[in-house]
JSON list of C-alpha atoms in Angstrom, two decimals:
[
{"chain": "A", "resi": 29, "resn": "LYS", "atom": "CA", "xyz": [-22.95, -80.75, -32.15]},
{"chain": "A", "resi": 30, "resn": "ALA", "atom": "CA", "xyz": [-23.50, -81.13, -28.15]},
{"chain": "A", "resi": 31, "resn": "GLY", "atom": "CA", "xyz": [-21.31, -78.43, -26.14]},
{"chain": "A", "resi": 32, "resn": "VAL", "atom": "CA", "xyz": [-19.26, -79.14, -23.22]},
{"chain": "A", "resi": 33, "resn": "THR", "atom": "CA", "xyz": [-21.46, -80.30, -20.43]},
{"chain": "A", "resi": 34, "resn": "GLN", "atom": "CA", "xyz": [-20.39, -80.40, -16.83]},
{"chain": "A", "resi": 35, "resn": "THR", "atom": "CA", "xyz": [-22.07, -81.89, -13.67]},
{"chain": "A", "resi": 36, "resn": "PRO", "atom": "CA", "xyz": [-23.50, -81.26, -11.28]},
{"chain": "A", "resi": 37, "resn": "ARG", "atom": "CA", "xyz": [-23.95, -77.42, -12.04]},
{"chain": "A", "resi": 38, "resn": "TYR", "atom": "CA", "xyz": [-24.13, -76.59, -8.15]},
{"chain": "A", "resi": 39, "resn": "LEU", "atom": "CA", "xyz": [-22.61, -78.35, -5.08]},
{"chain": "A", "resi": 40, "resn": "ILE", "atom": "CA", "xyz": [-22.70, -77.66, -1.28]},
{"chain": "A", "resi": 41, "resn": "LYS", "atom": "CA", "xyz": [-19.99, -79.29, 0.69]},
{"chain": "A", "resi": 42, "resn": "THR", "atom": "CA", "xyz": [-18.45, -79.03, 4.33]},
{"chain": "A", "resi": 43, "resn": "ARG", "atom": "CA", "xyz": [-15.17, -78.71, 5.03]},
{"chain": "A", "resi": 44, "resn": "GLY", "atom": "CA", "xyz": [-13.05, -81.61, 4.93]},
{"chain": "A", "resi": 45, "resn": "GLN", "atom": "CA", "xyz": [-15.50, -83.48, 2.71]},
{"chain": "A", "resi": 46, "resn": "GLN", "atom": "CA", "xyz": [-14.11, -84.43, -0.77]},
{"chain": "A", "resi": 47, "resn": "VAL", "atom": "CA", "xyz": [-15.81, -83.65, -4.33]},
{"chain": "A", "resi": 48, "resn": "THR", "atom": "CA", "xyz": [-15.83, -85.12, -7.76]},
{"chain": "A", "resi": 49, "resn": "LEU", "atom": "CA", "xyz": [-16.84, -83.04, -10.73]},
{"chain": "A", "resi": 50, "resn": "SER", "atom": "CA", "xyz": [-17.45, -84.37, -14.42]},
{"chain": "A", "resi": 51, "resn": "CYS", "atom": "CA", "xyz": [-16.91, -83.21, -17.52]},
{"chain": "A", "resi": 52, "resn": "SER", "atom": "CA", "xyz": [-17.68, -84.21, -21.03]},
{"chain": "A", "resi": 53, "resn": "PRO", "atom": "CA", "xyz": [-16.10, -82.62, -23.94]},
{"chain": "A", "resi": 54, "resn": "ILE", "atom": "CA", "xyz": [-17.35, -81.84, -27.58]},
{"chain": "A", "resi": 55, "resn": "SER", "atom": "CA", "xyz": [-17.49, -85.21, -29.36]},
{"chain": "A", "resi": 56, "resn": "GLY", "atom": "CA", "xyz": [-13.94, -85.69, -31.24]},
{"chain": "A", "resi": 57, "resn": "HIS", "atom": "CA", "xyz": [-12.07, -83.12, -28.59]},
{"chain": "A", "resi": 58, "resn": "ARG", "atom": "CA", "xyz": [-9.08, -84.93, -27.13]},
{"chain": "A", "resi": 59, "resn": "SER", "atom": "CA", "xyz": [-8.19, -81.99, -24.51]},
{"chain": "A", "resi": 60, "resn": "VAL", "atom": "CA", "xyz": [-9.67, -81.13, -21.65]},
{"chain": "A", "resi": 61, "resn": "SER", "atom": "CA", "xyz": [-8.63, -78.50, -19.33]},
{"chain": "A", "resi": 62, "resn": "TRP", "atom": "CA", "xyz": [-9.97, -77.06, -15.97]},
{"chain": "A", "resi": 63, "resn": "TYR", "atom": "CA", "xyz": [-10.03, -73.94, -14.33]},
{"chain": "A", "resi": 64, "resn": "GLN", "atom": "CA", "xyz": [-11.00, -72.33, -10.99]},
{"chain": "A", "resi": 65, "resn": "GLN", "atom": "CA", "xyz": [-12.57, -68.83, -11.12]},
{"chain": "A", "resi": 66, "resn": "THR", "atom": "CA", "xyz": [-13.03, -66.77, -8.10]},
{"chain": "A", "resi": 67, "resn": "PRO", "atom": "CA", "xyz": [-13.96, -63.23, -7.57]},
{"chain": "A", "resi": 68, "resn": "GLY", "atom": "CA", "xyz": [-10.23, -62.50, -6.07]},
{"chain": "A", "resi": 69, "resn": "GLN", "atom": "CA", "xyz": [-7.91, -64.53, -7.87]},
{"chain": "A", "resi": 70, "resn": "GLY", "atom": "CA", "xyz": [-9.86, -64.71, -11.40]},
{"chain": "A", "resi": 71, "resn": "LEU", "atom": "CA", "xyz": [-9.51, -67.74, -13.93]},
{"chain": "A", "resi": 72, "resn": "GLN", "atom": "CA", "xyz": [-6.77, -69.91, -12.89]},
{"chain": "A", "resi": 73, "resn": "PHE", "atom": "CA", "xyz": [-5.55, -72.88, -14.54]},
{"chain": "A", "resi": 74, "resn": "LEU", "atom": "CA", "xyz": [-5.76, -76.25, -12.92]},
{"chain": "A", "resi": 75, "resn": "PHE", "atom": "CA", "xyz": [-4.72, -78.81, -15.16]},
{"chain": "A", "resi": 76, "resn": "GLU", "atom": "CA", "xyz": [-4.89, -80.15, -18.87]},
{"chain": "A", "resi": 77, "resn": "TYR", "atom": "CA", "xyz": [-5.53, -83.96, -20.00]},
{"chain": "A", "resi": 78, "resn": "PHE", "atom": "CA", "xyz": [-4.94, -84.91, -23.42]},
{"chain": "A", "resi": 79, "resn": "SER", "atom": "CA", "xyz": [-5.19, -88.30, -24.53]},
{"chain": "A", "resi": 80, "resn": "GLU", "atom": "CA", "xyz": [-5.64, -89.57, -20.92]},
{"chain": "A", "resi": 81, "resn": "THR", "atom": "CA", "xyz": [-2.46, -88.01, -19.72]},
{"chain": "A", "resi": 82, "resn": "GLN", "atom": "CA", "xyz": [-2.03, -85.14, -17.59]},
{"chain": "A", "resi": 83, "resn": "ARG", "atom": "CA", "xyz": [-0.02, -82.38, -19.75]},
{"chain": "A", "resi": 84, "resn": "ASN", "atom": "CA", "xyz": [0.25, -79.50, -17.58]},
{"chain": "A", "resi": 85, "resn": "LYS", "atom": "CA", "xyz": [-0.72, -78.59, -13.98]},
{"chain": "A", "resi": 86, "resn": "GLY", "atom": "CA", "xyz": [-1.25, -75.28, -12.48]},
{"chain": "A", "resi": 87, "resn": "ASN", "atom": "CA", "xyz": [-0.21, -73.92, -9.02]},
{"chain": "A", "resi": 88, "resn": "PHE", "atom": "CA", "xyz": [-2.56, -75.96, -7.02]},
{"chain": "A", "resi": 89, "resn": "PRO", "atom": "CA", "xyz": [-2.26, -78.16, -4.09]},
{"chain": "A", "resi": 90, "resn": "GLY", "atom": "CA", "xyz": [-2.10, -81.97, -4.50]},
{"chain": "A", "resi": 91, "resn": "ARG", "atom": "CA", "xyz": [-5.60, -82.06, -3.14]},
{"chain": "A", "resi": 92, "resn": "PHE", "atom": "CA", "xyz": [-6.68, -81.11, -6.38]},
{"chain": "A", "resi": 93, "resn": "SER", "atom": "CA", "xyz": [-6.26, -84.25, -9.06]},
{"chain": "A", "resi": 94, "resn": "GLY", "atom": "CA", "xyz": [-8.23, -85.40, -12.12]},
{"chain": "A", "resi": 95, "resn": "ARG", "atom": "CA", "xyz": [-8.22, -87.63, -14.75]},
{"chain": "A", "resi": 96, "resn": "GLN", "atom": "CA", "xyz": [-9.46, -88.34, -18.24]},
{"chain": "A", "resi": 97, "resn": "PHE", "atom": "CA", "xyz": [-10.82, -91.59, -19.64]},
{"chain": "A", "resi": 98, "resn": "SER", "atom": "CA", "xyz": [-10.43, -93.28, -22.97]},
{"chain": "A", "resi": 99, "resn": "ASN", "atom": "CA", "xyz": [-13.70, -91.36, -24.29]},
{"chain": "A", "resi": 100, "resn": "SER", "atom": "CA", "xyz": [-11.98, -88.06, -23.44]},
{"chain": "A", "resi": 101, "resn": "ARG", "atom": "CA", "xyz": [-14.56, -87.66, -20.51]},
{"chain": "A", "resi": 102, "resn": "SER", "atom": "CA", "xyz": [-12.66, -85.96, -17.34]},
{"chain": "A", "resi": 103, "resn": "GLU", "atom": "CA", "xyz": [-13.08, -86.02, -13.86]},
{"chain": "A", "resi": 104, "resn": "MET", "atom": "CA", "xyz": [-11.50, -83.60, -11.20]},
{"chain": "A", "resi": 105, "resn": "ASN", "atom": "CA", "xyz": [-11.47, -84.35, -7.41]},
{"chain": "A", "resi": 106, "resn": "VAL", "atom": "CA", "xyz": [-10.72, -81.93, -4.64]},
{"chain": "A", "resi": 107, "resn": "SER", "atom": "CA", "xyz": [-10.09, -83.63, -1.16]},
{"chain": "A", "resi": 108, "resn": "THR", "atom": "CA", "xyz": [-10.32, -82.42, 2.42]},
{"chain": "A", "resi": 109, "resn": "LEU", "atom": "CA", "xyz": [-12.10, -79.33, 1.03]},
{"chain": "A", "resi": 110, "resn": "GLU", "atom": "CA", "xyz": [-11.48, -75.78, 2.50]},
{"chain": "A", "resi": 111, "resn": "LEU", "atom": "CA", "xyz": [-13.41, -72.58, 2.47]},
{"chain": "A", "resi": 112, "resn": "GLY", "atom": "CA", "xyz": [-11.24, -71.04, -0.04]},
{"chain": "A", "resi": 113, "resn": "ASP", "atom": "CA", "xyz": [-12.08, -73.95, -2.72]},
{"chain": "A", "resi": 114, "resn": "SER", "atom": "CA", "xyz": [-15.29, -72.21, -2.97]},
{"chain": "A", "resi": 115, "resn": "ALA", "atom": "CA", "xyz": [-15.51, -71.22, -6.63]},
{"chain": "A", "resi": 116, "resn": "LEU", "atom": "CA", "xyz": [-16.77, -71.65, -10.13]},
{"chain": "A", "resi": 117, "resn": "TYR", "atom": "CA", "xyz": [-14.91, -74.65, -11.61]},
{"chain": "A", "resi": 118, "resn": "LEU", "atom": "CA", "xyz": [-15.05, -74.56, -15.61]},
{"chain": "A", "resi": 119, "resn": "CYS", "atom": "CA", "xyz": [-14.09, -77.23, -17.97]},
{"chain": "A", "resi": 120, "resn": "ALA", "atom": "CA", "xyz": [-13.02, -76.54, -21.47]},
{"chain": "A", "resi": 121, "resn": "SER", "atom": "CA", "xyz": [-12.30, -78.65, -24.24]},
{"chain": "A", "resi": 122, "resn": "SER", "atom": "CA", "xyz": [-10.50, -78.52, -27.40]},
{"chain": "A", "resi": 123, "resn": "LEU", "atom": "CA", "xyz": [-9.32, -80.30, -30.44]},
{"chain": "A", "resi": 124, "resn": "GLY", "atom": "CA", "xyz": [-5.65, -80.17, -29.54]},
{"chain": "A", "resi": 125, "resn": "ARG", "atom": "CA", "xyz": [-3.64, -78.71, -26.99]},
{"chain": "A", "resi": 126, "resn": "GLN", "atom": "CA", "xyz": [-5.06, -76.22, -24.99]},
{"chain": "A", "resi": 127, "resn": "THR", "atom": "CA", "xyz": [-2.84, -73.45, -25.81]},
{"chain": "A", "resi": 128, "resn": "SER", "atom": "CA", "xyz": [-2.59, -73.63, -29.39]},
{"chain": "A", "resi": 129, "resn": "TYR", "atom": "CA", "xyz": [-6.43, -74.34, -29.98]},
{"chain": "A", "resi": 130, "resn": "GLU", "atom": "CA", "xyz": [-9.55, -72.28, -29.25]},
{"chain": "A", "resi": 131, "resn": "GLN", "atom": "CA", "xyz": [-11.13, -73.98, -26.21]},
{"chain": "A", "resi": 132, "resn": "TYR", "atom": "CA", "xyz": [-15.03, -74.33, -25.63]},
{"chain": "A", "resi": 133, "resn": "PHE", "atom": "CA", "xyz": [-16.20, -73.93, -22.08]},
{"chain": "A", "resi": 134, "resn": "GLY", "atom": "CA", "xyz": [-18.75, -75.89, -20.29]},
{"chain": "A", "resi": 135, "resn": "PRO", "atom": "CA", "xyz": [-21.44, -73.71, -17.75]},
{"chain": "A", "resi": 136, "resn": "GLY", "atom": "CA", "xyz": [-19.37, -74.59, -14.87]},
{"chain": "A", "resi": 137, "resn": "THR", "atom": "CA", "xyz": [-19.97, -76.22, -11.55]},
{"chain": "A", "resi": 138, "resn": "ARG", "atom": "CA", "xyz": [-20.45, -73.79, -8.66]},
{"chain": "A", "resi": 139, "resn": "LEU", "atom": "CA", "xyz": [-19.12, -75.30, -5.62]},
{"chain": "A", "resi": 140, "resn": "THR", "atom": "CA", "xyz": [-19.79, -73.94, -2.18]},
{"chain": "A", "resi": 141, "resn": "VAL", "atom": "CA", "xyz": [-17.80, -75.22, 0.84]},
{"chain": "A", "resi": 142, "resn": "THR", "atom": "CA", "xyz": [-19.32, -74.48, 4.34]},
{"chain": "B", "resi": 26, "resn": "ALA", "atom": "CA", "xyz": [6.96, -66.31, -16.35]},
{"chain": "B", "resi": 27, "resn": "GLN", "atom": "CA", "xyz": [4.26, -65.04, -18.50]},
{"chain": "B", "resi": 28, "resn": "LYS", "atom": "CA", "xyz": [1.81, -62.60, -17.64]},
{"chain": "B", "resi": 29, "resn": "VAL", "atom": "CA", "xyz": [-1.27, -60.65, -18.80]},
{"chain": "B", "resi": 30, "resn": "THR", "atom": "CA", "xyz": [-2.77, -57.39, -17.74]},
{"chain": "B", "resi": 31, "resn": "GLN", "atom": "CA", "xyz": [-5.80, -56.06, -18.23]},
{"chain": "B", "resi": 32, "resn": "ALA", "atom": "CA", "xyz": [-5.65, -52.62, -16.66]},
{"chain": "B", "resi": 33, "resn": "GLN", "atom": "CA", "xyz": [-9.51, -51.75, -17.12]},
{"chain": "B", "resi": 34, "resn": "THR", "atom": "CA", "xyz": [-11.14, -53.46, -14.27]},
{"chain": "B", "resi": 35, "resn": "GLU", "atom": "CA", "xyz": [-14.51, -52.15, -15.56]},
{"chain": "B", "resi": 36, "resn": "ILE", "atom": "CA", "xyz": [-16.22, -49.95, -18.35]},
{"chain": "B", "resi": 37, "resn": "SER", "atom": "CA", "xyz": [-19.21, -48.52, -18.86]},
{"chain": "B", "resi": 38, "resn": "VAL", "atom": "CA", "xyz": [-20.70, -47.29, -22.03]},
{"chain": "B", "resi": 39, "resn": "VAL", "atom": "CA", "xyz": [-23.66, -46.00, -23.60]},
{"chain": "B", "resi": 40, "resn": "GLU", "atom": "CA", "xyz": [-25.10, -47.95, -26.63]},
{"chain": "B", "resi": 41, "resn": "LYS", "atom": "CA", "xyz": [-23.50, -47.33, -29.83]},
{"chain": "B", "resi": 42, "resn": "GLU", "atom": "CA", "xyz": [-20.36, -45.90, -28.45]},
{"chain": "B", "resi": 43, "resn": "ASP", "atom": "CA", "xyz": [-17.03, -47.52, -29.47]},
{"chain": "B", "resi": 44, "resn": "VAL", "atom": "CA", "xyz": [-15.18, -49.15, -26.78]},
{"chain": "B", "resi": 45, "resn": "THR", "atom": "CA", "xyz": [-11.46, -50.74, -26.75]},
{"chain": "B", "resi": 46, "resn": "LEU", "atom": "CA", "xyz": [-10.50, -53.19, -23.95]},
{"chain": "B", "resi": 47, "resn": "ASP", "atom": "CA", "xyz": [-6.78, -53.17, -23.58]},
{"chain": "B", "resi": 48, "resn": "CYS", "atom": "CA", "xyz": [-4.57, -56.22, -23.03]},
{"chain": "B", "resi": 49, "resn": "VAL", "atom": "CA", "xyz": [-0.89, -55.94, -22.38]},
{"chain": "B", "resi": 50, "resn": "TYR", "atom": "CA", "xyz": [1.41, -59.39, -21.89]},
{"chain": "B", "resi": 51, "resn": "GLU", "atom": "CA", "xyz": [4.81, -60.37, -21.10]},
{"chain": "B", "resi": 52, "resn": "THR", "atom": "CA", "xyz": [6.35, -63.25, -22.07]},
{"chain": "B", "resi": 53, "resn": "ARG", "atom": "CA", "xyz": [10.17, -64.59, -23.39]},
{"chain": "B", "resi": 54, "resn": "ASP", "atom": "CA", "xyz": [8.79, -66.91, -25.76]},
{"chain": "B", "resi": 55, "resn": "THR", "atom": "CA", "xyz": [9.05, -66.10, -29.47]},
{"chain": "B", "resi": 56, "resn": "THR", "atom": "CA", "xyz": [6.51, -68.58, -30.29]},
{"chain": "B", "resi": 57, "resn": "TYR", "atom": "CA", "xyz": [3.07, -67.76, -28.49]},
{"chain": "B", "resi": 58, "resn": "TYR", "atom": "CA", "xyz": [-0.70, -67.32, -28.94]},
{"chain": "B", "resi": 59, "resn": "LEU", "atom": "CA", "xyz": [-3.24, -64.56, -27.62]},
{"chain": "B", "resi": 60, "resn": "PHE", "atom": "CA", "xyz": [-6.68, -65.39, -27.02]},
{"chain": "B", "resi": 61, "resn": "TRP", "atom": "CA", "xyz": [-9.89, -63.37, -26.27]},
{"chain": "B", "resi": 62, "resn": "TYR", "atom": "CA", "xyz": [-12.56, -64.68, -24.55]},
{"chain": "B", "resi": 63, "resn": "LYS", "atom": "CA", "xyz": [-16.13, -63.25, -23.51]},
{"chain": "B", "resi": 64, "resn": "GLN", "atom": "CA", "xyz": [-18.22, -64.36, -20.40]},
{"chain": "B", "resi": 65, "resn": "PRO", "atom": "CA", "xyz": [-21.46, -63.20, -20.34]},
{"chain": "B", "resi": 66, "resn": "PRO", "atom": "CA", "xyz": [-23.79, -62.98, -17.59]},
{"chain": "B", "resi": 67, "resn": "SER", "atom": "CA", "xyz": [-24.81, -66.63, -18.16]},
{"chain": "B", "resi": 68, "resn": "GLY", "atom": "CA", "xyz": [-21.45, -67.52, -17.08]},
{"chain": "B", "resi": 69, "resn": "GLU", "atom": "CA", "xyz": [-20.04, -69.60, -19.98]},
{"chain": "B", "resi": 70, "resn": "LEU", "atom": "CA", "xyz": [-17.05, -68.10, -21.59]},
{"chain": "B", "resi": 71, "resn": "VAL", "atom": "CA", "xyz": [-16.98, -68.00, -25.28]},
{"chain": "B", "resi": 72, "resn": "PHE", "atom": "CA", "xyz": [-14.18, -67.98, -27.71]},
{"chain": "B", "resi": 73, "resn": "LEU", "atom": "CA", "xyz": [-13.72, -64.78, -29.79]},
{"chain": "B", "resi": 74, "resn": "ILE", "atom": "CA", "xyz": [-10.26, -64.99, -31.35]},
{"chain": "B", "resi": 75, "resn": "ARG", "atom": "CA", "xyz": [-6.79, -66.54, -31.39]},
{"chain": "B", "resi": 76, "resn": "ARG", "atom": "CA", "xyz": [-3.60, -65.03, -32.83]},
{"chain": "B", "resi": 77, "resn": "ASN", "atom": "CA", "xyz": [0.02, -66.34, -33.24]},
{"chain": "B", "resi": 78, "resn": "SER", "atom": "CA", "xyz": [3.03, -64.30, -32.53]},
{"chain": "B", "resi": 79, "resn": "PHE", "atom": "CA", "xyz": [4.03, -64.29, -35.85]},
{"chain": "B", "resi": 80, "resn": "ASP", "atom": "CA", "xyz": [0.69, -62.73, -37.40]},
{"chain": "B", "resi": 81, "resn": "GLU", "atom": "CA", "xyz": [0.59, -59.15, -36.70]},
{"chain": "B", "resi": 82, "resn": "GLN", "atom": "CA", "xyz": [-2.26, -58.35, -39.02]},
{"chain": "B", "resi": 83, "resn": "ASN", "atom": "CA", "xyz": [-5.15, -56.79, -37.72]},
{"chain": "B", "resi": 84, "resn": "GLU", "atom": "CA", "xyz": [-8.23, -58.51, -37.56]},
{"chain": "B", "resi": 85, "resn": "ILE", "atom": "CA", "xyz": [-12.05, -57.40, -37.98]},
{"chain": "B", "resi": 86, "resn": "SER", "atom": "CA", "xyz": [-15.10, -59.45, -37.46]},
{"chain": "B", "resi": 87, "resn": "GLY", "atom": "CA", "xyz": [-18.31, -57.48, -37.93]},
{"chain": "B", "resi": 88, "resn": "ARG", "atom": "CA", "xyz": [-18.42, -54.85, -34.99]},
{"chain": "B", "resi": 89, "resn": "TYR", "atom": "CA", "xyz": [-15.19, -56.41, -33.33]},
{"chain": "B", "resi": 90, "resn": "SER", "atom": "CA", "xyz": [-11.59, -55.86, -34.36]},
{"chain": "B", "resi": 91, "resn": "TRP", "atom": "CA", "xyz": [-8.16, -56.56, -32.68]},
{"chain": "B", "resi": 92, "resn": "ASN", "atom": "CA", "xyz": [-5.09, -54.85, -32.68]},
{"chain": "B", "resi": 93, "resn": "PHE", "atom": "CA", "xyz": [-2.00, -56.76, -32.27]},
{"chain": "B", "resi": 94, "resn": "GLN", "atom": "CA", "xyz": [1.13, -54.78, -31.59]},
{"chain": "B", "resi": 95, "resn": "LYS", "atom": "CA", "xyz": [4.34, -56.79, -30.75]},
{"chain": "B", "resi": 96, "resn": "SER", "atom": "CA", "xyz": [6.22, -53.76, -30.33]},
{"chain": "B", "resi": 97, "resn": "THR", "atom": "CA", "xyz": [4.23, -52.85, -27.17]},
{"chain": "B", "resi": 98, "resn": "SER", "atom": "CA", "xyz": [3.29, -56.16, -26.35]},
{"chain": "B", "resi": 99, "resn": "SER", "atom": "CA", "xyz": [-0.29, -55.40, -26.60]},
{"chain": "B", "resi": 100, "resn": "PHE", "atom": "CA", "xyz": [-3.50, -57.20, -28.03]},
{"chain": "B", "resi": 101, "resn": "ASN", "atom": "CA", "xyz": [-6.34, -54.59, -27.88]},
{"chain": "B", "resi": 102, "resn": "PHE", "atom": "CA", "xyz": [-9.90, -55.44, -28.83]},
{"chain": "B", "resi": 103, "resn": "THR", "atom": "CA", "xyz": [-12.33, -52.69, -30.07]},
{"chain": "B", "resi": 104, "resn": "ILE", "atom": "CA", "xyz": [-16.07, -53.00, -30.28]},
{"chain": "B", "resi": 105, "resn": "THR", "atom": "CA", "xyz": [-17.46, -50.76, -32.81]},
{"chain": "B", "resi": 106, "resn": "ALA", "atom": "CA", "xyz": [-21.31, -49.16, -32.02]},
{"chain": "B", "resi": 107, "resn": "SER", "atom": "CA", "xyz": [-21.61, -51.21, -28.70]},
{"chain": "B", "resi": 108, "resn": "GLN", "atom": "CA", "xyz": [-24.83, -52.87, -27.85]},
{"chain": "B", "resi": 109, "resn": "VAL", "atom": "CA", "xyz": [-26.63, -53.91, -24.73]},
{"chain": "B", "resi": 110, "resn": "VAL", "atom": "CA", "xyz": [-25.62, -57.64, -25.62]},
{"chain": "B", "resi": 111, "resn": "ASP", "atom": "CA", "xyz": [-22.02, -56.84, -25.60]},
{"chain": "B", "resi": 112, "resn": "SER", "atom": "CA", "xyz": [-22.09, -56.64, -21.79]},
{"chain": "B", "resi": 113, "resn": "ALA", "atom": "CA", "xyz": [-19.73, -59.13, -20.51]},
{"chain": "B", "resi": 114, "resn": "VAL", "atom": "CA", "xyz": [-16.66, -59.80, -18.96]},
{"chain": "B", "resi": 115, "resn": "TYR", "atom": "CA", "xyz": [-13.90, -60.08, -21.53]},
{"chain": "B", "resi": 116, "resn": "PHE", "atom": "CA", "xyz": [-10.75, -62.13, -20.78]},
{"chain": "B", "resi": 117, "resn": "CYS", "atom": "CA", "xyz": [-7.60, -61.92, -22.79]},
{"chain": "B", "resi": 118, "resn": "ALA", "atom": "CA", "xyz": [-5.20, -64.62, -22.40]},
{"chain": "B", "resi": 119, "resn": "LEU", "atom": "CA", "xyz": [-1.65, -65.71, -23.66]},
{"chain": "B", "resi": 120, "resn": "SER", "atom": "CA", "xyz": [-0.01, -69.20, -24.37]},
{"chain": "B", "resi": 121, "resn": "GLY", "atom": "CA", "xyz": [3.81, -69.82, -24.72]},
{"chain": "B", "resi": 122, "resn": "ASN", "atom": "CA", "xyz": [6.72, -72.33, -23.73]},
{"chain": "B", "resi": 123, "resn": "SER", "atom": "CA", "xyz": [7.75, -71.32, -20.39]},
{"chain": "B", "resi": 124, "resn": "GLY", "atom": "CA", "xyz": [9.87, -73.20, -18.02]},
{"chain": "B", "resi": 125, "resn": "GLY", "atom": "CA", "xyz": [9.82, -76.50, -19.92]},
{"chain": "B", "resi": 126, "resn": "SER", "atom": "CA", "xyz": [8.39, -78.20, -22.97]},
{"chain": "B", "resi": 127, "resn": "ASN", "atom": "CA", "xyz": [4.91, -77.79, -22.13]},
{"chain": "B", "resi": 128, "resn": "TYR", "atom": "CA", "xyz": [2.50, -74.74, -23.17]},
{"chain": "B", "resi": 129, "resn": "LYS", "atom": "CA", "xyz": [0.65, -72.90, -20.52]},
{"chain": "B", "resi": 130, "resn": "LEU", "atom": "CA", "xyz": [-2.16, -70.88, -20.97]},
{"chain": "B", "resi": 131, "resn": "THR", "atom": "CA", "xyz": [-2.36, -67.64, -18.46]},
{"chain": "B", "resi": 132, "resn": "PHE", "atom": "CA", "xyz": [-5.57, -65.37, -18.34]},
{"chain": "B", "resi": 133, "resn": "GLY", "atom": "CA", "xyz": [-5.88, -61.81, -17.51]},
{"chain": "B", "resi": 134, "resn": "LYS", "atom": "CA", "xyz": [-8.04, -60.71, -14.49]},
{"chain": "B", "resi": 135, "resn": "GLY", "atom": "CA", "xyz": [-10.74, -59.65, -17.21]},
{"chain": "B", "resi": 136, "resn": "THR", "atom": "CA", "xyz": [-12.62, -56.25, -17.91]},
{"chain": "B", "resi": 137, "resn": "LEU", "atom": "CA", "xyz": [-16.27, -55.79, -17.01]},
{"chain": "B", "resi": 138, "resn": "LEU", "atom": "CA", "xyz": [-18.00, -54.05, -20.13]},
{"chain": "B", "resi": 139, "resn": "THR", "atom": "CA", "xyz": [-21.26, -52.68, -19.31]},
{"chain": "B", "resi": 140, "resn": "VAL", "atom": "CA", "xyz": [-23.43, -51.00, -22.30]},
{"chain": "B", "resi": 141, "resn": "ASN", "atom": "CA", "xyz": [-26.19, -48.95, -21.07]},
{"chain": "B", "resi": 142, "resn": "PRO", "atom": "CA", "xyz": [-29.07, -48.42, -23.37]}
]
């Protein structure tokens, strides 16, 4: 089975711009979760989508949003980028809800905001 | 609120030494899950183990073993006869039903393990 794929792998944006990241889960997985990883804050949960519905959300401002399509693929969007948004964004998929099932992670998208 | 503490920020050992990574958690939930993930230098997190709160049995998988103790709220991870390929950041994570009907997953800050030849 193909693993979780994320595109793009690297991205450089300037402050104020917006960005959209994409995640394709493992076939058959219905849950997609997003995480932000930074050296200072570690791994922080952004949100989880299950069956096209956002089921849970972390403590991030409304500039961070996402969606899930009927084929379980997911996108996350960050508007009005700030320098502090520079991070590795990880997507993970699981058969069921993220907190009861093991997750399989993608390689991440490294976002740099200048 | 739930919390996961990995007090060891970095550990360095010599190959073939045994090493234990500590994980202490806090939760008010009676039903919860604990996980360990490994993040090698390549960056992709890899699932290692899941344990639910009702199963305190220790688990061994090859050179890896896990010790779950509810009495001390700990879920420690031991690597026996460490190898250079074990070098990675290891994360402990906790999920529970805090503050509502949805489960939340919380990661610890991670422990960077370096195994030297």
